[in-house]
Short mmCIF file of C-alpha atoms in Angstrom, two decimals:
data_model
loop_
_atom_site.label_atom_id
_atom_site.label_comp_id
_atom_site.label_asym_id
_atom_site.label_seq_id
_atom_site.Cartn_x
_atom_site.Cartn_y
_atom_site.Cartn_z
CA UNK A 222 9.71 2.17 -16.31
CA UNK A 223 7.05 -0.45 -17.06
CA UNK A 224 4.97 -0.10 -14.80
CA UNK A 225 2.61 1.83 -12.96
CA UNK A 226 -0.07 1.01 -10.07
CA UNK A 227 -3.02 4.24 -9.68
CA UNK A 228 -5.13 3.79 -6.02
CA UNK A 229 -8.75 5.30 -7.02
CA UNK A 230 -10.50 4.51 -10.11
CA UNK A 231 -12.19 8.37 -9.91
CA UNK A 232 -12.41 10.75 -12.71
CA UNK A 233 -8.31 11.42 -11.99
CA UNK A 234 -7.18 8.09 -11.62
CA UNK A 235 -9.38 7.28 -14.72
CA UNK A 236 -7.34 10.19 -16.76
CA UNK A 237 -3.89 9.18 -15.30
CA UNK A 238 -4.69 5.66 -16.95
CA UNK A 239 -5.50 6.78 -19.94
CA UNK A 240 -2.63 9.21 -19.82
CA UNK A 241 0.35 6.83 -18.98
CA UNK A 242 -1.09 3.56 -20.55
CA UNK A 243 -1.56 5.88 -24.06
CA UNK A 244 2.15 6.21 -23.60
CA UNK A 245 2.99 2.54 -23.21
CA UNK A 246 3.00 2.17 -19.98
CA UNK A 247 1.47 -1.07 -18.16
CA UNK A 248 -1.36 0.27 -15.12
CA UNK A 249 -3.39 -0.93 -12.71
CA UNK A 250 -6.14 0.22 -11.85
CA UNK A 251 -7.46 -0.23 -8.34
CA UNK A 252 -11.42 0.02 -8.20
CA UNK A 253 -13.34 -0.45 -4.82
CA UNK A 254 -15.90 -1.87 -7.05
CA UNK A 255 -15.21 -5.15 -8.47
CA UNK A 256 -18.10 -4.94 -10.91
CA UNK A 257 -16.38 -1.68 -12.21
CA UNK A 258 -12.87 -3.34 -12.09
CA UNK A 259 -14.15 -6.16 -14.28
CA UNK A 260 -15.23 -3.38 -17.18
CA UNK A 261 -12.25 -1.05 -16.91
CA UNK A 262 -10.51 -4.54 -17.82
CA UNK A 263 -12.59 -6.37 -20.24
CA UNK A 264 -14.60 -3.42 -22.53
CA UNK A 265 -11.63 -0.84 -21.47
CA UNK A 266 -14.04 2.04 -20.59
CA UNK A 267 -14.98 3.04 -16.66
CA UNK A 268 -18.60 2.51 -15.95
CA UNK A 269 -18.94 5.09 -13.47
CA UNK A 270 -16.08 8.30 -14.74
CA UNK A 271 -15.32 9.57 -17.56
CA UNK A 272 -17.75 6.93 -19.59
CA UNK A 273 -16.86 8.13 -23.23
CA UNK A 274 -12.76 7.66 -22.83
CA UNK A 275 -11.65 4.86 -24.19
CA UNK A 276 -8.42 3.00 -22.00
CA UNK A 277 -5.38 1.64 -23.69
CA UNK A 278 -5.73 -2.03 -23.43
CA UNK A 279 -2.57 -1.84 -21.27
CA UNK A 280 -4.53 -0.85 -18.32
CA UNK A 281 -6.02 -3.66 -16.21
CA UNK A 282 -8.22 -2.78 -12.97
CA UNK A 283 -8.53 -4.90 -9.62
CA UNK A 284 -10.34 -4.37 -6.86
CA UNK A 285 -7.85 -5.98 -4.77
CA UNK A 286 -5.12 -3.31 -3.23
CA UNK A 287 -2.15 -5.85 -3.04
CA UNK A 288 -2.71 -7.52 -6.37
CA UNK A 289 -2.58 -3.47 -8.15
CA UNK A 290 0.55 -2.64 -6.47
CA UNK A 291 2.44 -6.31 -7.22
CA UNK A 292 5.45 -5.57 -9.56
CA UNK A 293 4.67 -1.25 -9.53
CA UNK A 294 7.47 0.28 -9.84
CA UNK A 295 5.63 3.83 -9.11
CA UNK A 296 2.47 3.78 -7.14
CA UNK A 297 -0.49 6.77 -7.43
CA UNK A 298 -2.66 7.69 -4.59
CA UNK A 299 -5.43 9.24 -6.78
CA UNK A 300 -8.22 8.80 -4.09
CA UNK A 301 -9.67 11.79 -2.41
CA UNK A 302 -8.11 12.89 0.21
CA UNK A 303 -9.91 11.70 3.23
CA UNK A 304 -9.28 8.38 1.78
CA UNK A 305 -5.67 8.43 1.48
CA UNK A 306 -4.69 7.27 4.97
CA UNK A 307 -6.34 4.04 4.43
CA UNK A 308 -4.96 3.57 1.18
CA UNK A 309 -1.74 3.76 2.39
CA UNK A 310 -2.39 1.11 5.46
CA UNK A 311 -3.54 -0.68 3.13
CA UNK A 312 -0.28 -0.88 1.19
CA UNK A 313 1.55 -0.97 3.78
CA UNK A 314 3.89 -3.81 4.10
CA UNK A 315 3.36 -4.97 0.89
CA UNK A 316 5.36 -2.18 -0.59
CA UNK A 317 8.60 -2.35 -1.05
CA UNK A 318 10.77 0.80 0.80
CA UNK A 319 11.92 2.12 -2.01
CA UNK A 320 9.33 2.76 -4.20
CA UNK A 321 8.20 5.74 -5.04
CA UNK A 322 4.29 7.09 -3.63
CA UNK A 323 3.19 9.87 -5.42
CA UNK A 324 -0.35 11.73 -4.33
CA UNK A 325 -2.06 13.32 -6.89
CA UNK A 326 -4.75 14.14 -4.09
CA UNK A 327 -5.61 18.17 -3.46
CA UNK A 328 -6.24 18.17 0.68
CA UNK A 329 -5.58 18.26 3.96
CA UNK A 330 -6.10 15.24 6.37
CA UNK A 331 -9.06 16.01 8.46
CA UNK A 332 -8.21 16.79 12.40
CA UNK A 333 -4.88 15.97 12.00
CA UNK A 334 -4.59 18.74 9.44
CA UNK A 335 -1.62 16.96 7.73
CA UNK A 336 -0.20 17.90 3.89
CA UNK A 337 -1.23 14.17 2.00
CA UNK A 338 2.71 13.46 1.77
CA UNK A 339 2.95 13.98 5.46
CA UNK A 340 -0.26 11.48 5.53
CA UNK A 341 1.86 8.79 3.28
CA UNK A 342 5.54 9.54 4.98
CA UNK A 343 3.85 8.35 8.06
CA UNK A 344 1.77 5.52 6.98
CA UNK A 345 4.35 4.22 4.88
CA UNK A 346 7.87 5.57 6.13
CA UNK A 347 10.71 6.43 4.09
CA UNK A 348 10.14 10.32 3.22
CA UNK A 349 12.53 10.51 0.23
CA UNK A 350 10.30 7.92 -2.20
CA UNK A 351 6.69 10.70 -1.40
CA UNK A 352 6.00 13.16 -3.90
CA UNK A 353 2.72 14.72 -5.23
CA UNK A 354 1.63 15.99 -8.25
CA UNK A 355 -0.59 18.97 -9.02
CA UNK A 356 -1.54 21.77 -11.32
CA UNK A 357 -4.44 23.30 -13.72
CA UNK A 358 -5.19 19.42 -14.69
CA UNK A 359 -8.97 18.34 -15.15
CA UNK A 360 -9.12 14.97 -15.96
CA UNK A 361 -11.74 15.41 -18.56
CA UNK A 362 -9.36 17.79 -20.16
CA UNK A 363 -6.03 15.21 -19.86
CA UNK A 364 -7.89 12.01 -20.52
CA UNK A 365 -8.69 13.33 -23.88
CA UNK A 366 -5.05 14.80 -24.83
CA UNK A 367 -6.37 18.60 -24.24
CA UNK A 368 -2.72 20.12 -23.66
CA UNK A 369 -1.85 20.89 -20.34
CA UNK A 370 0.76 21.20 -17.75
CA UNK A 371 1.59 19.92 -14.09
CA UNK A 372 4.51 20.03 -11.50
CA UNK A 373 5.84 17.38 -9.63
CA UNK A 374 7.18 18.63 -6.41
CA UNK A 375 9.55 16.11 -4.21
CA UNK A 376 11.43 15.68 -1.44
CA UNK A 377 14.68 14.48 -3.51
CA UNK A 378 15.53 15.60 -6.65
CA UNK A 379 16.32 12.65 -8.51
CA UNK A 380 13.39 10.82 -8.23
CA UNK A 381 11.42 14.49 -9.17
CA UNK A 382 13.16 14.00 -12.22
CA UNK A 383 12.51 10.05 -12.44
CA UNK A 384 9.20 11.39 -12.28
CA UNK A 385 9.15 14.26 -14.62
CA UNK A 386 9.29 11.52 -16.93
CA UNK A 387 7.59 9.19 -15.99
CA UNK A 388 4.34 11.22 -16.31
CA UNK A 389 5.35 13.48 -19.16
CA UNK A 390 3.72 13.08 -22.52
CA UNK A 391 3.02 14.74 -25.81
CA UNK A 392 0.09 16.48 -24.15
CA UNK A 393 1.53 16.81 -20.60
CA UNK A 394 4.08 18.94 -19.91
CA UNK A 395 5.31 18.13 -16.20
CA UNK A 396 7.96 20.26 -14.35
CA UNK A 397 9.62 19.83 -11.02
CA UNK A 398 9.52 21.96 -7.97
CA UNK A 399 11.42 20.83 -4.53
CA UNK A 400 8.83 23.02 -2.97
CA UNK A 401 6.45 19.85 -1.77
CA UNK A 402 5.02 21.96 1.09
CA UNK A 403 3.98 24.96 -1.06
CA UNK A 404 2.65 22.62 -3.66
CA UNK A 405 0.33 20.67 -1.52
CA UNK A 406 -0.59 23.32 0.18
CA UNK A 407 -1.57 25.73 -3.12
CA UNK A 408 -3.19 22.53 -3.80
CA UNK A 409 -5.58 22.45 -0.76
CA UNK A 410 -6.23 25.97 -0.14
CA UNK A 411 -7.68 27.04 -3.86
CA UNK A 412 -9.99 24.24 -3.56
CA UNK A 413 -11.81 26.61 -1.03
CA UNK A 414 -10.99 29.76 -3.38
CA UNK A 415 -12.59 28.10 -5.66
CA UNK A 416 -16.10 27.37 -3.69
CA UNK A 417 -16.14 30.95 -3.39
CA UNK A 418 -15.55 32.09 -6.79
CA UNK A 419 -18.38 29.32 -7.14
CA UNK A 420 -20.83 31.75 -5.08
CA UNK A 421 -19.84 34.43 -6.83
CA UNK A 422 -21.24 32.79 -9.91
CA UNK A 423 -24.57 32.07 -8.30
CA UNK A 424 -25.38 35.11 -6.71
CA UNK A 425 -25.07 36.85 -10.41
CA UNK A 426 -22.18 39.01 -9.23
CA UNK A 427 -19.64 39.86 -12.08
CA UNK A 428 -16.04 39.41 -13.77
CA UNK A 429 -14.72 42.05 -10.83
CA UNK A 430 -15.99 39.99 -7.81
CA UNK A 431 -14.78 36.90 -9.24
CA UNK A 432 -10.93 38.45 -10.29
CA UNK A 433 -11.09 40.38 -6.83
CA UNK A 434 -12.33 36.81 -4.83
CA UNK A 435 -9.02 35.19 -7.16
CA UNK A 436 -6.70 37.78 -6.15
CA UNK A 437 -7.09 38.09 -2.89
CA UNK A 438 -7.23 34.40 -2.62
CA UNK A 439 -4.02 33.62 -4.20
CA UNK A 440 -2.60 36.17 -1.21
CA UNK A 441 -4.18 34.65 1.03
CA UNK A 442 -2.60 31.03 0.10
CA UNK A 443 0.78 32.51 0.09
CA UNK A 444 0.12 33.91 3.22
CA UNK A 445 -0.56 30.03 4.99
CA UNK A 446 1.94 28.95 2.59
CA UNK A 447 5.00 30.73 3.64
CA UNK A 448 4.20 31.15 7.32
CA UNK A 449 4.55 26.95 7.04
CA UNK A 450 7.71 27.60 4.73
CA UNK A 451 6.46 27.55 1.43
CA UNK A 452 8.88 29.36 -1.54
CA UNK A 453 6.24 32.45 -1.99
CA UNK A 454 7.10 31.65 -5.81
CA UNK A 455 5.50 28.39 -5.73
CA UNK A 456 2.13 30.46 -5.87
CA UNK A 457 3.11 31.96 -9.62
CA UNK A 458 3.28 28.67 -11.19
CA UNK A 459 1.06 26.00 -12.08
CA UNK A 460 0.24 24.68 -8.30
CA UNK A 461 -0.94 28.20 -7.69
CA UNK A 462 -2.04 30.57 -9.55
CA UNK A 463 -2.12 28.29 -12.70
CA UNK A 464 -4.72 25.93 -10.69
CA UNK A 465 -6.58 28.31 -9.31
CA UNK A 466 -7.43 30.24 -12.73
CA UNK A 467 -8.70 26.47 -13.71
CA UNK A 468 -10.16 25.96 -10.36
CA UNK A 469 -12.63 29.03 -9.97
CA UNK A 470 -13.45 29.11 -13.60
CA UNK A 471 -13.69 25.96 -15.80
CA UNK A 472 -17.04 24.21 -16.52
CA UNK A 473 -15.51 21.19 -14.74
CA UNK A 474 -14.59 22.46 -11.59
CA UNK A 475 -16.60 20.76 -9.08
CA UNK A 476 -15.49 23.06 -6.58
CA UNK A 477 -16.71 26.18 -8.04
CA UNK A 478 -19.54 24.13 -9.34
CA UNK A 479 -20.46 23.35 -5.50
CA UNK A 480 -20.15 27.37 -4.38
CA UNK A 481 -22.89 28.40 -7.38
CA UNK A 482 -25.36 24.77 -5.97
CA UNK A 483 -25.22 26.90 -2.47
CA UNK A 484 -25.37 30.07 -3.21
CA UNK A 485 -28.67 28.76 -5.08
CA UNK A 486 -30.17 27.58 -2.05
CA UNK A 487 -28.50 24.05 -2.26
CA UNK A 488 -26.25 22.27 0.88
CA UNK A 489 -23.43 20.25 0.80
CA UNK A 490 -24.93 17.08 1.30
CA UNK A 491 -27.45 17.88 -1.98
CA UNK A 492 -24.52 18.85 -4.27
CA UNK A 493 -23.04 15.08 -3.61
CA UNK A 494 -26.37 13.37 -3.81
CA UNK A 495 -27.14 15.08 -7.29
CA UNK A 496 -23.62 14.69 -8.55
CA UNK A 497 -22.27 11.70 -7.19
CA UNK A 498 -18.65 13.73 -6.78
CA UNK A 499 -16.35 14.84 -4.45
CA UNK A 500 -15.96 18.53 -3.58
CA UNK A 501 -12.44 18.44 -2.15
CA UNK A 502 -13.23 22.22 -1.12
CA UNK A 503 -16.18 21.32 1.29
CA UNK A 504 -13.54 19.33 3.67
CA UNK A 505 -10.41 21.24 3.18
CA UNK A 506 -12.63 24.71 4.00
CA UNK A 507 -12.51 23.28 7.68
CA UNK A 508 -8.78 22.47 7.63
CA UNK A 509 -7.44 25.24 6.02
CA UNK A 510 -9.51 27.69 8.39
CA UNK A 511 -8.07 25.65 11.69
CA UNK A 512 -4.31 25.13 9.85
CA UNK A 513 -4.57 29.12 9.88
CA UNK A 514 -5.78 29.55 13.03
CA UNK A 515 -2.95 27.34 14.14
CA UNK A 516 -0.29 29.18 12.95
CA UNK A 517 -2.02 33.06 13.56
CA UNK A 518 -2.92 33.68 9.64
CA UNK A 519 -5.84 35.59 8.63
CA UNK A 520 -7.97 33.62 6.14
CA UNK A 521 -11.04 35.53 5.76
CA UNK A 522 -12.24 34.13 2.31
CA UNK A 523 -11.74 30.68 3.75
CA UNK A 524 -13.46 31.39 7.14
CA UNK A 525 -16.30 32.77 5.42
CA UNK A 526 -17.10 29.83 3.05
CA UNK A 527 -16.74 28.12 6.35
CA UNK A 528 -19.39 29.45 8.05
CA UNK A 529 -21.88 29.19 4.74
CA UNK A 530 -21.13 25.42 4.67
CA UNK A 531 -21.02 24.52 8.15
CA UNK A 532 -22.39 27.40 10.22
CA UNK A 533 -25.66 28.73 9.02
CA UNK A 534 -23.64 32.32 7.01
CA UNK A 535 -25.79 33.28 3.95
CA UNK A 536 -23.89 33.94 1.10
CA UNK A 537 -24.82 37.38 0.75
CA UNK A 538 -23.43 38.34 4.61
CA UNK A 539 -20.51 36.70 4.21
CA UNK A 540 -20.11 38.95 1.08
CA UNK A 541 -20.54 42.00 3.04
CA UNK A 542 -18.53 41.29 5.38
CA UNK A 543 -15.69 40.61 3.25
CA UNK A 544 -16.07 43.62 1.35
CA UNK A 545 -16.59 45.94 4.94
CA UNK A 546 -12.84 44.19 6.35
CA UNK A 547 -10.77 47.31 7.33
CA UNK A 548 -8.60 48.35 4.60
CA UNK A 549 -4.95 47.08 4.74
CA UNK A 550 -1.37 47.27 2.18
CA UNK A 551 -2.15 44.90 -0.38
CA UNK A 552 0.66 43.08 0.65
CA UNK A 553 0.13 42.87 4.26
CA UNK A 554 0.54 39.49 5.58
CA UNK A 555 3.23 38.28 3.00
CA UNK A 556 6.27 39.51 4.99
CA UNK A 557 7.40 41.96 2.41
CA UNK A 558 6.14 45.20 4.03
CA UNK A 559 5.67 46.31 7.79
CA UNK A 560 2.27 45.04 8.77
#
């Protein structure tokens, strides 16, 4: 394995560079700027994310789609996730069928509510070379060789394992999981935990709302997850509860960072103008809520951050109104008791 082409010159993309070209790996770096392309090349520092890393003069950036993905022999989606359909059209055809597509994105596809690996199977074809990779991994945390931990979940085992390796390094420990649908969708769903934990922090409520808002949103992530066959396991590890613990309380979480902006009087729309970023949980509230609908699972936290975002809710009746639910088995929902 030589070498690698990332889609998405973000803040992950960014730390996946710095990651794999640190271990002597060749990357490129696809930037929809050319200006920034040009700079990730030439003074080996992105412009615009994660300014103060310094890239391993094996990475290279291009703003040109085709030209990145020329001789990969892996390819990264690392865009966000509304973005990841016309990444993959615009691969398409200049890919060859084998090679393997990972998505390190954390969402589901807007009215089509589609997992980002059913996004890429589609686009692209050929299930068996999609996989995604996820976990407790902020990239201002990897891109700096802070210890941490992923899994990479896949259709077929062999090329989990091709990949295990591929992305594992002194500082990242990567396992494998076959459980792609409980990954991505662990992946998506405490993106929206997280916005509420977020609230939590900006209303001034304490370390029992916040553990109570985690607990209860890990079950109800296992509850989407297994109704649309997820292993109920998958939520223990790192896709689950291990990103969620990261998720709802880090400094770096935009996510919970966007939750504390609106339960201080901000909106959606002033979170991204102040912080120029992506809050994954701000789509995937919308999807999640109408996947569960779908399928007949209750996702109250979800519905409720929801209607704060996109309905008019204030954070504080949405609070009560989560706290007045009738009381139920702590493990209704989950298929282990009689609901």
């Amino acid at each position: 394995m030589t070498r690698v082409a990332i889609i998405g010159a973000g803040s992950w993309g960014t730390a996946m560079a710095a990651l794999l070209g640190g271990k002597g790996l060749d990357v490129a770096l696809w930037a929809r700027d050319p200006e920034a392309a040009t700079t990730i090349t030439t003074e080996h520092r992105n412009p615009r994310h994660l300014t103060d890393v310094v890239l391993p003069r094996r990475v290279t950036a291009t703003s040109d789609v085709r030209a990145a993905i020329d001789g990969a022999e892996v390819v990264l989606i690392a865009t966000p996730s509304h973005a990841v359909r016309a990444a993959a059209e615009a691969m398409r055809g200049a890919l060859a069928p084998t090679t393997p597509v990972v998505s390190l994105a954390k969402g589901l596809e807007r009215g089509t509510l589609m997992r980002m690996t059913e996004v890429l199977g589609e686009v692209l074809g050929n299930r068996e070379r999609i996989a995604a990779l996820s976990g407790p991994n902020h990239a201002e945390e990897v891109s700096v060789g802070i210890p941490s931990a992923s899994v990479v979940a896949a259709y077929d085992e062999a090329l989990g394992l091709r990949l295990r390796e591929v992305f594992s390094a002194a500082t990242f420990r990567v396992y494998t999981n076959p459980d792609v649908v409980g990954v991505e969708i662990a992946a998506a769903t405490k993106n929206v935990i997280a916005v509420a934990a977020g609230m939590s922090d900006g209303l001034g409520f304490g370390d029992n709302t916040k553990a109570t808002l985690m607990t209860r949103g890990l079950a109800e992530m296992a509850r989407l997850g297994t109704r649309l066959g997820a292993n109920p396991l998958t939520y223990m590890g790192l896709a689950g509860v291990g990103d969620l613990i990261a998720t709802c309380t880090s400094r770096h979480s935009r996510n919970r960072a966007l939750g504390e902006h609106v339960a201080r009087g901000g909106t959606v729309e002033s979170f991204a103008e102040q912080t120029h970023m992506v809050a994954e949980g701000a789509f995937a509230c919308v999807a999640v809520d109408e996947l569960g609908k779908r399928h007949g699972v209750e996702m109250p936290i979800t519905h409720q951050v929801r209607g704060i975002l996109y309905d008019g809710a204030s954070v504080s009746s949405a609070a009560d109104a989560l706290m007045g639910r009738e009381a139920r088995d702590e493990l209704h929902g989950m298929g282990l008791v009689d609901d």
